[in-house]
Amino acid sequence: MAATDIARQAGEGCRTVPLAGHVGFDSLPDQLVNQSISQGFCFNILCVGETGLGKSTLMDTLFNTKFEGEPATHTQPGVQLQSNTYDLQESNVGLKLTIVSTVGFGDQINKEDSYRPIVEFIDAQFEAYLQEELKIRRLLHNYHDSRIHACLYFIAPTGHSLKSLDLVTMKKLDSKVNVIPIIAKSDAISKSELTKFKIKITSELVSNGVQIYQFPMDDEAVAEVNGTMNAHLPFAVIGSTEELKIGNKMVKVRQYPWGTVQVENEAHCDFVKLREMLIRVNMEDLREQTHSRHYELYRRCKLEEMGFKDTDPDSKPFSLQETYEAKRNEFLGELQKKEEEMRQMFVQRVKEKEAELKEAEKELHEKFDRLKKLHQDEKKKLEDKKKSLDDEVNAFKQRKTAAELLQSQGSQAGGSQTLKRDKEKKN
């Protein structure tokens, strides 16, 4: 009998046994709270929006502090993500806050791939957590979770409609992070225009299939307030760190020549609603949704790419050992196949190289024979020239000998005639 059937039968016939005295497991919530407080919490916010929409100012206003950072310019060649981590303390609760801002988003002429660095950054955080999870010795309790829990998407207060860049980017992000659209610098348009703008944005998001984060309705304690706040999305917010004394207290304001806009006045903007929903009411749900929905989707897709499955083709459960053996055999088969292909390729290349060498050797022999024949011809010509020169030299020597002989004979004949004349003179 299956374990679920046994549990179901036991549940049908079970009875409640009252406690005779106090046991103490009612302190489990307190223990959990104390442990959580001692460990601290982490929360990571991604601010996506064009340069100059007040992303840094809104973060300073949300957490009532002044974070480090330099204003970005509009001359960035591409979209870059800048991450900063801060340790905050409120009462006795510690929070490790990471703020990731998009630098240069929307400043390029070609905005086709502006969303790609953002998606790659989110996937990189998921991958880092997955690698830590897959380790044999895991240290998840000490691991700094850098996964993005909330994405505040800043919409320019144009009052007309969403830009194509906004629709494409939110569509790419809605399956990877909790997207909360907000209208930045909402004091730039009138209240009537703002109402129409909100309706226009909501209809465009629905018609384009963009799934934004909806505040949870399953908890009765916050269902009513979350339902009301879901109707206010996207929030129209204003950020400012400038304080002014109004009445008996200091409030954050933006001053204009025509008047003053109070940041925390709900009649002026939705900043208080955003802070309540994001930090005070639904921060833990954002963290939970990131882990149970977005990260699990990434993890499932990644493991399926690696070949891991829960069931075999017959819908029978797969054990990790069987999956590992199947993947190992598959990998060894592919490795052997690649090895055979490389061997065949090596043999083919050796044959081609041998053919090339034989052809080169043949060409060298032919060249050697040509040179040898040319050398023999040159040698024969030289020998013929040498023979003709020897003949000429011998003929010259013979002519020379004959000439010398004639000369000697002539000199002898001249000498005898001289002696004869001398004798005649004496007589």
Tab-separated table of C-alpha atoms in Angstrom:
chain	number	residue	atom	x	y	z
A	1	MET	CA	0.000	0.000	0.000
A	2	ALA	CA	1.296	3.415	-0.908
A	3	ALA	CA	2.427	5.788	1.822
A	4	THR	CA	-0.100	8.419	0.687
A	5	ASP	CA	-2.979	5.922	1.080
A	6	ILE	CA	-1.839	5.034	4.591
A	7	ALA	CA	-1.592	8.705	5.519
A	8	ARG	CA	-5.048	9.394	4.055
A	9	GLN	CA	-6.629	6.509	6.006
A	10	ALA	CA	-4.916	7.589	9.187
A	11	GLY	CA	-6.147	11.147	8.631
A	12	GLU	CA	-9.747	10.053	8.225
A	13	GLY	CA	-9.887	8.110	11.476
A	14	CYS	CA	-7.573	10.206	13.626
A	15	ARG	CA	-8.666	11.895	16.831
A	16	THR	CA	-7.355	14.904	18.648
A	17	VAL	CA	-5.646	14.157	21.946
A	18	PRO	CA	-5.646	17.075	24.382
A	19	LEU	CA	-2.436	17.812	26.244
A	20	ALA	CA	-2.414	17.173	29.963
A	21	GLY	CA	0.038	19.978	30.497
A	22	HIS	CA	2.278	22.515	28.814
A	23	VAL	CA	4.888	20.869	26.553
A	24	GLY	CA	6.583	23.841	24.938
A	25	PHE	CA	6.443	23.425	21.161
A	26	ASP	CA	4.313	26.570	21.020
A	27	SER	CA	7.619	28.447	21.317
A	28	LEU	CA	8.744	27.225	17.869
A	29	PRO	CA	7.757	30.523	16.187
A	30	ASP	CA	9.781	32.434	18.768
A	31	GLN	CA	12.748	30.144	18.186
A	32	LEU	CA	12.468	30.692	14.443
A	33	VAL	CA	12.286	34.460	14.909
A	34	ASN	CA	15.335	34.478	17.195
A	35	GLN	CA	17.324	32.336	14.778
A	36	SER	CA	16.368	34.540	11.830
A	37	ILE	CA	17.305	37.694	13.726
A	38	SER	CA	20.688	36.266	14.691
A	39	GLN	CA	21.431	35.185	11.098
A	40	GLY	CA	20.151	38.396	9.534
A	41	PHE	CA	18.400	38.823	6.209
A	42	CYS	CA	19.406	39.648	2.682
A	43	PHE	CA	17.435	41.468	0.021
A	44	ASN	CA	18.519	42.250	-3.524
A	45	ILE	CA	16.868	44.918	-5.676
A	46	LEU	CA	17.420	45.444	-9.387
A	47	CYS	CA	16.651	48.954	-10.658
A	48	VAL	CA	16.031	48.989	-14.402
A	49	GLY	CA	15.372	52.247	-16.180
A	50	GLU	CA	16.788	54.906	-18.406
A	51	THR	CA	19.481	57.260	-17.185
A	52	GLY	CA	18.130	60.219	-15.266
A	53	LEU	CA	14.865	58.694	-13.987
A	54	GLY	CA	15.948	58.916	-10.336
A	55	LYS	CA	16.855	55.298	-9.539
A	56	SER	CA	19.551	56.165	-6.992
A	57	THR	CA	17.458	58.918	-5.408
A	58	LEU	CA	14.506	56.562	-4.927
A	59	MET	CA	16.738	53.961	-3.253
A	60	ASP	CA	18.085	56.611	-0.886
A	61	THR	CA	14.534	57.667	-0.096
A	62	LEU	CA	13.244	54.104	0.393
A	63	PHE	CA	15.866	53.151	2.957
A	64	ASN	CA	16.244	56.634	4.434
A	65	THR	CA	19.991	56.766	3.914
A	66	LYS	CA	22.588	58.033	1.477
A	67	PHE	CA	24.168	55.276	-0.590
A	68	GLU	CA	27.479	55.713	-2.316
A	69	GLY	CA	27.451	56.245	-6.047
A	70	GLU	CA	28.266	58.620	-8.833
A	71	PRO	CA	25.728	59.965	-11.343
A	72	ALA	CA	25.843	58.141	-14.668
A	73	THR	CA	26.319	59.879	-17.988
A	74	HIS	CA	24.468	59.342	-21.256
A	75	THR	CA	27.640	58.388	-23.150
A	76	GLN	CA	27.927	54.709	-22.206
A	77	PRO	CA	28.700	52.460	-25.212
A	78	GLY	CA	26.544	49.660	-23.789
A	79	VAL	CA	24.434	48.603	-20.838
A	80	GLN	CA	26.410	47.808	-17.696
A	81	LEU	CA	25.173	46.579	-14.327
A	82	GLN	CA	26.621	48.149	-11.212
A	83	SER	CA	26.149	46.230	-7.961
A	84	ASN	CA	26.689	47.591	-4.451
A	85	THR	CA	26.088	45.782	-1.160
A	86	TYR	CA	25.338	47.555	2.126
A	87	ASP	CA	24.834	46.356	5.709
A	88	LEU	CA	21.832	48.085	7.265
A	89	GLN	CA	20.608	47.901	10.854
A	90	GLU	CA	17.135	48.794	12.070
A	91	SER	CA	16.316	48.126	15.724
A	92	ASN	CA	17.961	44.733	16.287
A	93	VAL	CA	17.401	43.404	12.750
A	94	GLY	CA	20.268	43.349	10.276
A	95	LEU	CA	19.765	43.486	6.519
A	96	LYS	CA	22.374	42.879	3.835
A	97	LEU	CA	20.991	44.993	1.003
A	98	THR	CA	22.292	44.714	-2.554
A	99	ILE	CA	21.268	47.346	-5.089
A	100	VAL	CA	21.958	46.609	-8.743
A	101	SER	CA	21.494	49.489	-11.158
A	102	THR	CA	21.545	49.516	-14.961
A	103	VAL	CA	24.058	52.063	-16.234
A	104	GLY	CA	23.535	53.306	-19.772
A	105	PHE	CA	20.170	51.601	-20.279
A	106	GLY	CA	18.285	53.258	-23.145
A	107	ASP	CA	21.145	55.602	-24.120
A	108	GLN	CA	22.238	53.762	-27.267
A	109	ILE	CA	20.903	54.378	-30.748
A	110	ASN	CA	20.433	50.653	-31.330
A	111	LYS	CA	18.516	49.365	-28.304
A	112	GLU	CA	17.788	45.924	-29.721
A	113	ASP	CA	19.999	44.022	-27.253
A	114	SER	CA	19.733	46.380	-24.270
A	115	TYR	CA	17.932	43.706	-22.227
A	116	ARG	CA	20.586	41.044	-22.815
A	117	PRO	CA	23.140	42.132	-20.145
A	118	ILE	CA	20.328	42.286	-17.564
A	119	VAL	CA	19.101	38.763	-18.364
A	120	GLU	CA	22.666	37.439	-18.352
A	121	PHE	CA	23.318	39.029	-14.950
A	122	ILE	CA	20.184	37.453	-13.417
A	123	ASP	CA	21.061	34.058	-14.902
A	124	ALA	CA	24.615	34.385	-13.571
A	125	GLN	CA	23.278	34.781	-10.016
A	126	PHE	CA	21.034	31.744	-10.467
A	127	GLU	CA	23.959	29.757	-11.848
A	128	ALA	CA	26.191	30.689	-8.910
A	129	TYR	CA	23.529	29.517	-6.443
A	130	LEU	CA	22.965	26.297	-8.430
A	131	GLN	CA	26.687	25.514	-8.434
A	132	GLU	CA	26.764	25.980	-4.678
A	133	GLU	CA	23.761	23.675	-4.354
A	134	LEU	CA	25.370	20.965	-6.483
A	135	LYS	CA	28.539	20.848	-4.384
A	136	ILE	CA	29.141	17.783	-2.233
A	137	ARG	CA	29.914	19.958	0.785
A	138	ARG	CA	27.369	22.755	0.663
A	139	LEU	CA	27.558	25.865	2.815
A	140	LEU	CA	24.249	27.457	1.923
A	141	HIS	CA	23.738	28.852	5.431
A	142	ASN	CA	26.882	30.972	5.000
A	143	TYR	CA	26.400	31.595	1.286
A	144	HIS	CA	25.667	35.179	0.269
A	145	ASP	CA	22.530	34.885	-1.827
A	146	SER	CA	22.931	37.292	-4.736
A	147	ARG	CA	19.754	36.293	-6.587
A	148	ILE	CA	17.562	39.256	-7.504
A	149	HIS	CA	14.432	39.326	-5.351
A	150	ALA	CA	12.678	42.356	-6.833
A	151	CYS	CA	13.046	44.311	-10.062
A	152	LEU	CA	11.819	47.896	-9.946
A	153	TYR	CA	11.211	48.881	-13.534
A	154	PHE	CA	11.279	52.668	-13.903
A	155	ILE	CA	8.928	54.017	-16.566
A	156	ALA	CA	9.472	57.500	-17.957
A	157	PRO	CA	6.524	59.870	-17.213
A	158	THR	CA	5.635	60.506	-20.846
A	159	GLY	CA	1.887	60.265	-20.289
A	160	HIS	CA	1.394	58.515	-23.648
A	161	SER	CA	2.274	54.818	-23.733
A	162	LEU	CA	5.069	52.376	-22.979
A	163	LYS	CA	8.139	52.399	-25.192
A	164	SER	CA	9.012	49.314	-27.208
A	165	LEU	CA	12.187	49.009	-25.133
A	166	ASP	CA	10.111	48.821	-21.933
A	167	LEU	CA	7.756	46.153	-23.293
A	168	VAL	CA	10.550	43.975	-24.697
A	169	THR	CA	12.662	44.210	-21.541
A	170	MET	CA	9.807	43.463	-19.130
A	171	LYS	CA	8.720	40.527	-21.296
A	172	LYS	CA	12.233	39.082	-21.119
A	173	LEU	CA	12.425	39.599	-17.350
A	174	ASP	CA	8.987	38.482	-16.151
A	175	SER	CA	9.946	34.771	-16.051
A	176	LYS	CA	13.230	35.425	-14.239
A	177	VAL	CA	12.455	38.038	-11.590
A	178	ASN	CA	9.574	39.715	-9.765
A	179	VAL	CA	8.912	42.771	-11.932
A	180	ILE	CA	7.261	45.756	-10.224
A	181	PRO	CA	6.635	48.627	-12.680
A	182	ILE	CA	6.755	52.144	-11.266
A	183	ILE	CA	6.270	55.525	-12.898
A	184	ALA	CA	9.326	57.603	-12.000
A	185	LYS	CA	9.177	61.354	-11.388
A	186	SER	CA	5.386	61.214	-11.467
A	187	ASP	CA	5.133	64.882	-10.478
A	188	ALA	CA	6.048	65.714	-14.082
A	189	ILE	CA	2.480	65.043	-15.259
A	190	SER	CA	-0.916	66.064	-13.901
A	191	LYS	CA	-3.190	63.798	-11.861
A	192	SER	CA	-5.693	63.259	-14.669
A	193	GLU	CA	-2.910	62.404	-17.112
A	194	LEU	CA	-1.376	60.105	-14.503
A	195	THR	CA	-4.603	58.147	-14.090
A	196	LYS	CA	-4.953	57.691	-17.851
A	197	PHE	CA	-1.271	56.767	-18.089
A	198	LYS	CA	-1.684	54.016	-15.471
A	199	ILE	CA	-4.663	52.561	-17.326
A	200	LYS	CA	-2.746	52.696	-20.608
A	201	ILE	CA	0.269	50.943	-19.093
A	202	THR	CA	-1.858	48.193	-17.534
A	203	SER	CA	-3.713	47.504	-20.776
A	204	GLU	CA	-0.473	47.378	-22.778
A	205	LEU	CA	1.110	44.971	-20.291
A	206	VAL	CA	-1.920	42.675	-20.454
A	207	SER	CA	-2.185	42.806	-24.250
A	208	ASN	CA	1.526	41.981	-24.640
A	209	GLY	CA	1.414	39.141	-22.115
A	210	VAL	CA	3.807	40.713	-19.602
A	211	GLN	CA	3.438	39.030	-16.202
A	212	ILE	CA	4.242	41.562	-13.483
A	213	TYR	CA	4.464	40.690	-9.801
A	214	GLN	CA	1.128	40.547	-8.019
A	215	PHE	CA	1.073	40.982	-4.257
A	216	PRO	CA	-0.079	37.692	-2.656
A	217	MET	CA	-3.710	37.190	-1.711
A	218	ASP	CA	-3.463	33.818	0.076
A	219	ASP	CA	-2.636	35.298	3.484
A	220	GLU	CA	-5.815	36.539	5.142
A	221	ALA	CA	-3.897	39.046	7.253
A	222	VAL	CA	-2.675	41.010	4.234
A	223	ALA	CA	-5.089	39.878	1.509
A	224	GLU	CA	-7.236	42.990	1.725
A	225	VAL	CA	-4.408	45.513	1.633
A	226	ASN	CA	-2.577	43.574	-1.096
A	227	GLY	CA	-5.724	43.423	-3.215
A	228	THR	CA	-6.080	47.177	-2.895
A	229	MET	CA	-2.450	47.756	-3.782
A	230	ASN	CA	-2.632	45.463	-6.824
A	231	ALA	CA	-5.252	47.826	-8.194
A	232	HIS	CA	-2.817	50.756	-7.792
A	233	LEU	CA	-0.075	49.182	-9.944
A	234	PRO	CA	2.012	50.670	-11.455
A	235	PHE	CA	2.967	52.928	-8.559
A	236	ALA	CA	3.592	56.592	-9.354
A	237	VAL	CA	6.536	57.587	-7.164
A	238	ILE	CA	8.733	60.550	-6.356
A	239	GLY	CA	12.126	60.372	-4.684
A	240	SER	CA	13.931	63.056	-2.731
A	241	THR	CA	16.422	63.327	0.113
A	242	GLU	CA	15.749	67.013	0.666
A	243	GLU	CA	13.898	67.734	3.919
A	244	LEU	CA	11.728	70.677	4.825
A	245	LYS	CA	9.930	71.516	8.036
A	246	ILE	CA	6.187	71.512	7.482
A	247	GLY	CA	4.143	72.028	10.598
A	248	ASN	CA	5.973	70.417	13.488
A	249	LYS	CA	7.951	67.746	11.624
A	250	MET	CA	10.589	67.388	8.934
A	251	VAL	CA	9.360	65.748	5.732
A	252	LYS	CA	11.023	64.804	2.451
A	253	VAL	CA	9.932	67.139	-0.317
A	254	ARG	CA	10.660	68.404	-3.793
A	255	GLN	CA	10.408	72.161	-4.038
A	256	TYR	CA	9.298	73.948	-7.190
A	257	PRO	CA	8.581	77.593	-7.930
A	258	TRP	CA	4.870	76.792	-7.936
A	259	GLY	CA	4.828	74.788	-4.683
A	260	THR	CA	6.123	71.791	-2.736
A	261	VAL	CA	5.575	68.069	-3.379
A	262	GLN	CA	5.711	65.853	-0.291
A	263	VAL	CA	7.198	62.429	-0.971
A	264	GLU	CA	5.409	60.667	1.883
A	265	ASN	CA	2.051	62.313	1.257
A	266	GLU	CA	-0.234	59.726	-0.368
A	267	ALA	CA	-2.241	62.511	-1.984
A	268	HIS	CA	0.888	63.536	-3.898
A	269	CYS	CA	2.371	60.169	-4.954
A	270	ASP	CA	2.410	56.403	-4.240
A	271	PHE	CA	5.802	56.317	-2.534
A	272	VAL	CA	4.335	55.211	0.814
A	273	LYS	CA	2.379	52.426	-0.924
A	274	LEU	CA	5.519	51.198	-2.650
A	275	ARG	CA	7.507	51.204	0.605
A	276	GLU	CA	4.722	49.393	2.482
A	277	MET	CA	4.316	46.695	-0.187
A	278	LEU	CA	7.983	46.249	-1.015
A	279	ILE	CA	9.583	46.313	2.432
A	280	ARG	CA	7.103	46.153	5.297
A	281	VAL	CA	4.549	43.647	3.987
A	282	ASN	CA	5.819	41.507	1.105
A	283	MET	CA	9.611	41.389	1.320
A	284	GLU	CA	9.581	37.766	2.503
A	285	ASP	CA	7.116	36.792	-0.225
A	286	LEU	CA	9.406	38.351	-2.827
A	287	ARG	CA	12.277	36.273	-1.478
A	288	GLU	CA	10.117	33.151	-1.450
A	289	GLN	CA	8.821	33.731	-4.992
A	290	THR	CA	12.371	34.189	-6.220
A	291	HIS	CA	13.418	30.846	-4.767
A	292	SER	CA	10.321	28.719	-5.361
A	293	ARG	CA	9.301	30.074	-8.764
A	294	HIS	CA	12.035	31.817	-10.720
A	295	TYR	CA	15.041	29.909	-9.396
A	296	GLU	CA	13.237	26.563	-9.578
A	297	LEU	CA	12.323	27.261	-13.209
A	298	TYR	CA	15.969	28.061	-14.017
A	299	ARG	CA	17.166	24.998	-12.078
A	300	ARG	CA	14.697	22.697	-13.825
A	301	CYS	CA	15.631	23.946	-17.296
A	302	LYS	CA	19.330	23.688	-16.495
A	303	LEU	CA	19.092	20.130	-15.169
A	304	GLU	CA	16.952	19.069	-18.137
A	305	GLU	CA	19.645	20.445	-20.444
A	306	MET	CA	22.137	18.308	-18.557
A	307	GLY	CA	19.903	15.255	-19.137
A	308	PHE	CA	18.442	14.809	-15.659
A	309	LYS	CA	14.782	13.764	-15.502
A	310	ASP	CA	12.339	12.793	-12.774
A	311	THR	CA	10.794	9.910	-14.736
A	312	ASP	CA	11.760	7.585	-17.559
A	313	PRO	CA	9.682	7.113	-20.750
A	314	ASP	CA	7.458	4.648	-18.841
A	315	SER	CA	6.656	7.307	-16.197
A	316	LYS	CA	8.662	5.422	-13.601
A	317	PRO	CA	10.718	7.466	-11.140
A	318	PHE	CA	14.392	7.894	-11.873
A	319	SER	CA	16.971	7.603	-9.144
A	320	LEU	CA	19.962	9.903	-9.163
A	321	GLN	CA	22.280	6.906	-9.493
A	322	GLU	CA	20.430	5.643	-12.571
A	323	THR	CA	20.457	9.090	-14.106
A	324	TYR	CA	24.164	9.424	-13.388
A	325	GLU	CA	24.932	6.023	-14.901
A	326	ALA	CA	22.807	6.790	-17.971
A	327	LYS	CA	24.542	10.143	-18.456
A	328	ARG	CA	27.929	8.532	-17.834
A	329	ASN	CA	27.283	5.804	-20.424
A	330	GLU	CA	25.976	8.399	-22.845
A	331	PHE	CA	29.023	10.560	-22.266
A	332	LEU	CA	31.412	7.606	-22.689
A	333	GLY	CA	29.610	6.618	-25.900
A	334	GLU	CA	29.910	10.150	-27.261
A	335	LEU	CA	33.541	10.257	-26.144
A	336	GLN	CA	34.286	6.973	-27.900
A	337	LYS	CA	32.476	8.166	-31.006
A	338	LYS	CA	34.450	11.416	-31.016
A	339	GLU	CA	37.658	9.458	-30.427
A	340	GLU	CA	36.905	7.216	-33.415
A	341	GLU	CA	36.086	10.244	-35.536
A	342	MET	CA	39.341	11.893	-34.487
A	343	ARG	CA	41.237	8.675	-35.263
A	344	GLN	CA	39.655	8.448	-38.707
A	345	MET	CA	40.386	12.110	-39.278
A	346	PHE	CA	43.990	11.571	-38.154
A	347	VAL	CA	44.404	8.594	-40.504
A	348	GLN	CA	42.896	10.580	-43.349
A	349	ARG	CA	45.196	13.499	-42.681
A	350	VAL	CA	48.209	11.143	-42.504
A	351	LYS	CA	47.255	9.656	-45.866
A	352	GLU	CA	46.813	13.089	-47.358
A	353	LYS	CA	50.169	14.149	-45.924
A	354	GLU	CA	51.869	11.026	-47.298
A	355	ALA	CA	50.372	11.706	-50.713
A	356	GLU	CA	51.619	15.283	-50.521
A	357	LEU	CA	55.094	14.070	-49.511
A	358	LYS	CA	55.172	11.497	-52.315
A	359	GLU	CA	54.136	14.143	-54.790
A	360	ALA	CA	56.810	16.475	-53.460
A	361	GLU	CA	59.378	13.666	-53.607
A	362	LYS	CA	58.403	12.912	-57.201
A	363	GLU	CA	58.755	16.574	-58.107
A	364	LEU	CA	62.173	16.664	-56.436
A	365	HIS	CA	63.350	13.580	-58.379
A	366	GLU	CA	62.131	15.091	-61.615
A	367	LYS	CA	63.878	18.344	-60.801
A	368	PHE	CA	67.046	16.425	-59.891
A	369	ASP	CA	66.942	14.507	-63.197
A	370	ARG	CA	66.470	17.751	-65.123
A	371	LEU	CA	69.376	19.342	-63.318
A	372	LYS	CA	71.500	16.243	-63.812
A	373	LYS	CA	70.787	16.176	-67.548
A	374	LEU	CA	71.460	19.900	-67.769
A	375	HIS	CA	74.737	19.367	-65.928
A	376	GLN	CA	75.756	16.578	-68.304
A	377	ASP	CA	74.924	18.749	-71.315
A	378	GLU	CA	76.945	21.607	-69.885
A	379	LYS	CA	79.798	19.231	-69.099
A	380	LYS	CA	79.755	17.841	-72.658
A	381	LYS	CA	79.782	21.332	-74.100
A	382	LEU	CA	82.718	22.248	-71.886
A	383	GLU	CA	84.596	19.112	-72.926
A	384	ASP	CA	83.980	19.902	-76.588
A	385	LYS	CA	85.222	23.441	-76.077
A	386	LYS	CA	88.225	22.118	-74.191
A	387	LYS	CA	89.028	19.676	-77.038
A	388	SER	CA	88.749	22.405	-79.654
A	389	LEU	CA	90.976	24.650	-77.575
A	390	ASP	CA	93.515	21.840	-77.177
A	391	ASP	CA	93.494	21.327	-80.925
A	392	GLU	CA	94.005	25.024	-81.499
A	393	VAL	CA	96.849	25.067	-78.962
A	394	ASN	CA	98.545	22.068	-80.620
A	395	ALA	CA	98.179	23.664	-84.055
A	396	PHE	CA	99.564	26.903	-82.679
A	397	LYS	CA	102.500	25.028	-81.133
A	398	GLN	CA	103.198	23.271	-84.433
A	399	ARG	CA	103.092	26.562	-86.331
A	400	LYS	CA	105.330	28.103	-83.725
A	401	THR	CA	107.864	25.239	-83.976
A	402	ALA	CA	107.875	25.493	-87.758
A	403	ALA	CA	108.362	29.225	-87.597
A	404	GLU	CA	111.215	28.864	-85.120
A	405	LEU	CA	112.789	26.216	-87.348
A	406	LEU	CA	112.562	28.427	-90.396
A	407	GLN	CA	113.950	31.334	-88.445
A	408	SER	CA	116.906	29.286	-87.224
A	409	GLN	CA	117.598	28.028	-90.734
A	410	GLY	CA	117.453	31.554	-92.072
A	411	SER	CA	119.832	32.814	-89.402
A	412	GLN	CA	122.278	29.983	-90.172
A	413	ALA	CA	122.195	30.743	-93.899
A	414	GLY	CA	122.799	34.419	-93.198
A	415	GLY	CA	125.765	33.572	-90.963
A	416	SER	CA	127.424	31.404	-93.596
A	417	GLN	CA	127.115	34.134	-96.228
A	418	THR	CA	128.697	36.634	-93.840
A	419	LEU	CA	131.673	34.345	-93.217
A	420	LYS	CA	132.075	33.870	-96.959
A	421	ARG	CA	132.180	37.620	-97.555
A	422	ASP	CA	134.640	38.068	-94.729
A	423	LYS	CA	136.965	35.496	-96.317
A	424	GLU	CA	136.710	37.132	-99.702
A	425	LYS	CA	137.635	40.462	-98.222
A	426	LYS	CA	140.711	39.001	-96.583
A	427	ASN	CA	141.852	37.474	-99.781
